[in-house]
Coordinates of C-alpha atoms in Angstrom, one line a residue:
Chain A
D292 CA 68.5 85.2 117.6
A293 CA 71.6 87.3 118.6
G294 CA 74.3 85.4 117.4
V295 CA 77.3 84.5 119.7
I296 CA 77.8 87.4 122.3
Q297 CA 81.5 88.0 123.5
S298 CA 82.4 90.3 126.4
P299 CA 84.5 92.7 127.0
R300 CA 85.1 93.4 123.2
H301 CA 88.7 95.4 124.3
E302 CA 90.4 94.5 127.2
V303 CA 93.7 96.4 128.3
T304 CA 95.8 94.9 131.1
E305 CA 99.2 94.6 132.7
M306 CA 101.5 92.0 132.9
G307 CA 100.7 89.5 135.6
Q308 CA 96.9 90.2 136.1
E309 CA 94.0 87.8 136.2
V310 CA 91.8 88.0 132.5
T311 CA 88.4 86.7 131.8
L312 CA 86.7 86.9 128.5
R313 CA 83.2 85.6 128.4
C314 CA 80.8 84.3 125.5
K315 CA 77.4 83.5 125.2
P316 CA 76.6 81.3 122.5
I317 CA 73.8 81.0 120.3
S318 CA 70.8 79.1 122.0
G319 CA 70.4 75.5 121.3
H320 CA 73.9 75.4 119.6
D321 CA 75.5 72.2 121.6
Y322 CA 79.4 73.0 120.4
L323 CA 81.3 75.9 121.9
F324 CA 84.9 77.2 120.8
W325 CA 87.2 78.7 121.8
Y326 CA 89.7 80.5 119.1
R327 CA 92.7 82.7 119.2
Q328 CA 93.8 84.8 116.1
T329 CA 97.1 86.6 115.9
M330 CA 99.4 87.7 112.7
M331 CA 101.8 85.0 113.5
R332 CA 99.9 81.9 113.7
G333 CA 96.8 83.0 112.1
L334 CA 93.3 81.5 113.6
E335 CA 94.0 78.2 115.9
L336 CA 91.4 76.6 118.0
L337 CA 92.8 76.5 121.7
I338 CA 89.5 74.2 123.4
Y339 CA 85.8 73.2 122.2
F340 CA 83.3 71.8 124.4
N341 CA 80.0 69.4 123.5
N342 CA 77.0 69.9 125.8
N343 CA 79.3 71.9 128.6
V344 CA 81.8 69.2 128.2
P345 CA 85.1 70.2 127.4
I346 CA 86.3 68.1 124.2
D347 CA 89.6 68.7 122.9
D348 CA 91.9 71.3 124.7
S349 CA 95.3 70.4 123.1
G350 CA 95.1 73.9 121.6
M351 CA 95.5 75.1 125.3
P352 CA 98.9 77.2 125.1
E353 CA 100.0 76.5 128.5
D354 CA 98.5 75.7 132.4
R355 CA 97.9 79.5 132.6
F356 CA 95.1 79.3 130.0
S357 CA 91.4 77.8 131.4
A358 CA 88.1 77.5 130.1
K359 CA 84.8 76.5 131.7
M360 CA 81.5 76.1 130.7
P361 CA 79.2 75.9 133.8
N362 CA 75.8 75.9 131.5
A363 CA 74.7 75.8 128.4
S364 CA 74.3 79.7 127.7
F365 CA 77.7 81.0 129.3
S366 CA 81.5 80.2 128.9
T367 CA 84.8 81.7 130.2
L368 CA 88.1 82.0 129.1
K369 CA 90.9 82.5 131.6
I370 CA 94.3 83.7 131.2
Q371 CA 96.3 83.9 134.8
P372 CA 98.7 85.1 134.8
S373 CA 98.8 87.2 131.8
E374 CA 101.9 88.0 129.6
P375 CA 102.4 90.3 126.7
R376 CA 102.4 87.3 124.0
D377 CA 98.8 86.6 125.0
S378 CA 98.2 89.8 123.0
A379 CA 95.5 88.6 120.2
V380 CA 92.3 88.6 119.3
Y381 CA 89.9 86.0 120.8
F382 CA 86.8 84.5 119.4
C383 CA 84.2 82.2 120.8
A384 CA 82.4 80.3 118.4
S385 CA 79.4 77.9 118.5
S386 CA 77.6 75.4 116.1
L387 CA 74.8 72.6 116.4
S388 CA 76.9 69.9 115.3
I389 CA 80.4 69.2 115.2
V390 CA 80.8 69.3 111.5
D391 CA 78.4 72.1 110.7
T392 CA 78.7 76.0 109.9
Q393 CA 80.5 77.6 113.2
Y394 CA 78.7 80.8 113.8
F395 CA 81.8 83.3 115.6
G396 CA 81.3 86.1 117.7
P397 CA 82.8 89.7 117.0
G398 CA 85.9 88.6 119.1
T399 CA 87.4 90.3 122.3
R400 CA 90.9 92.1 121.6
L401 CA 93.2 91.5 124.5
T402 CA 96.2 93.7 124.8
V403 CA 98.7 92.7 127.8
L404 CA 101.1 95.4 128.6
Chain B
G273 CA 97.6 66.2 111.7
E274 CA 95.9 68.2 109.2
N275 CA 97.6 70.7 107.3
V276 CA 95.7 73.6 105.5
E277 CA 97.8 75.6 102.9
Q278 CA 96.4 78.4 101.4
H279 CA 97.1 80.9 98.4
P280 CA 97.3 83.6 97.4
S281 CA 98.0 85.7 100.6
T282 CA 96.9 88.8 98.5
L283 CA 94.9 89.2 95.8
S284 CA 94.0 92.5 93.7
V285 CA 91.5 92.7 91.2
Q286 CA 89.2 95.2 89.4
E287 CA 85.7 95.7 90.0
G288 CA 83.6 93.4 87.9
D289 CA 86.5 90.5 87.5
S290 CA 87.1 87.2 88.9
A291 CA 89.0 85.9 92.0
V292 CA 90.2 82.4 93.0
I293 CA 91.8 81.3 95.8
K294 CA 93.2 77.8 96.2
C295 CA 93.8 75.5 99.3
T296 CA 95.4 72.2 99.9
Y297 CA 94.8 70.0 102.6
S298 CA 96.8 66.7 104.1
D299 CA 94.2 64.5 105.6
S300 CA 92.6 62.4 103.3
A301 CA 89.9 61.8 106.3
S302 CA 88.8 65.3 106.0
N303 CA 85.3 65.3 104.7
Y304 CA 84.1 69.3 105.2
F305 CA 85.6 72.3 103.8
P306 CA 84.3 75.7 104.7
W307 CA 85.0 78.9 103.6
Y308 CA 85.0 82.2 105.9
K309 CA 84.6 85.6 105.3
Q310 CA 86.6 88.1 107.7
E311 CA 85.7 91.9 107.4
L312 CA 87.7 94.4 109.2
G313 CA 86.9 94.3 113.3
K314 CA 84.5 91.3 112.8
G315 CA 84.4 87.8 113.5
P316 CA 84.6 85.4 110.4
Q317 CA 81.3 84.4 109.2
L318 CA 80.9 81.4 106.9
I319 CA 80.2 82.0 103.0
I320 CA 79.8 79.0 101.8
D321 CA 80.9 75.0 102.3
I322 CA 81.2 71.6 100.4
R323 CA 81.1 68.3 101.6
S324 CA 83.5 65.6 100.1
N325 CA 80.5 63.9 98.6
V326 CA 80.2 66.8 96.2
G327 CA 82.4 67.9 93.6
E328 CA 81.3 71.5 93.1
K329 CA 78.8 74.1 95.1
K330 CA 77.6 77.2 94.0
D331 CA 75.6 80.2 95.7
Q332 CA 75.0 83.5 93.6
R333 CA 78.3 84.7 92.7
I334 CA 80.3 82.2 94.8
A335 CA 81.4 79.0 93.8
V336 CA 83.6 76.2 95.6
T337 CA 85.2 73.1 93.7
L338 CA 86.5 70.2 95.5
N339 CA 88.6 67.6 94.4
K340 CA 89.6 64.9 96.5
T341 CA 92.1 62.9 94.8
A342 CA 94.4 66.3 94.6
K343 CA 93.4 67.1 98.0
H344 CA 92.7 70.6 97.0
F345 CA 89.6 73.2 97.0
S346 CA 89.1 76.5 95.3
L347 CA 86.7 79.3 96.2
H348 CA 85.9 81.1 92.6
I349 CA 84.2 84.9 93.3
T350 CA 82.7 86.3 89.9
E351 CA 81.7 89.7 89.0
T352 CA 83.6 91.1 92.2
Q353 CA 82.1 93.9 94.1
P354 CA 84.0 96.4 96.4
E355 CA 82.3 94.9 99.4
D356 CA 83.8 91.6 98.5
S357 CA 87.0 93.3 99.9
A358 CA 87.9 91.1 102.8
V359 CA 90.1 88.4 104.3
Y360 CA 88.8 84.9 103.4
F361 CA 89.8 81.9 105.0
C362 CA 89.7 78.1 103.8
A363 CA 89.3 75.2 106.3
A364 CA 88.7 71.8 106.7
N365 CA 88.2 69.4 109.3
S366 CA 90.4 66.9 110.6
W367 CA 89.2 63.9 113.0
G368 CA 91.2 63.3 116.1
G369 CA 91.5 60.3 119.0
G370 CA 88.2 59.9 120.4
A371 CA 86.2 61.0 117.3
T372 CA 86.8 64.7 118.1
N373 CA 87.1 66.7 115.1
K374 CA 88.2 70.2 114.3
L375 CA 88.8 72.8 111.5
I376 CA 91.9 73.6 111.0
F377 CA 92.2 76.9 108.9
G378 CA 94.1 78.4 106.2
T379 CA 96.5 81.3 106.5
G380 CA 94.1 83.4 104.7
T381 CA 93.6 85.7 101.6
L382 CA 93.6 89.7 101.5
L383 CA 91.7 90.1 99.0
A384 CA 91.1 93.7 97.7
V385 CA 88.5 94.9 94.8
Q386 CA 89.4 98.0 93.3
P387 CA 86.2 100.0 92.4

């Protein structure tokens, strides 16, 4: 398996623009997670899905952030409008069950100017 | 909710020495404790994990110990090599309302192995 795939790997945008991050989980994994990593806040969970259904979105910072999983092989994290404080590395991860190894993608480094 | 503390934040050892990283957690219901290694520019990768019904687990040069009474767990790396240099994260699972469950990560330890 190719592992978790994320795109783009790097994104530079201007404040106020819409940003869409994409993730393809490992085939057969029922759980998908979106994390954000910053120096100040470390690695924090934003939202996770089970069988394409959002289960816990308590980590989503505010209404500017939204995530969808239209099918088992694709998920998006959207920020609209983006702000400089959204600059971070965003990781997608997937796992077979909720208490199991999470496999992380390579991340998307987002810079909002 | 769960709180995971990790120490030290940085650790420098000589090649061949041992390295120990310690974590504490607050939620007595936590029952899964993974350790992740993150190399520069990459996503975290699981290196070892332990569940609450086990006190110690070993995989070659890496071992993890768990003390549920004291709510702490530790990562031990023996015979360190330069390729062990990375950031290491501990984590503990946290059960929330409605049977939700998520990993809470420590703040990370930057391990530098000097050749």
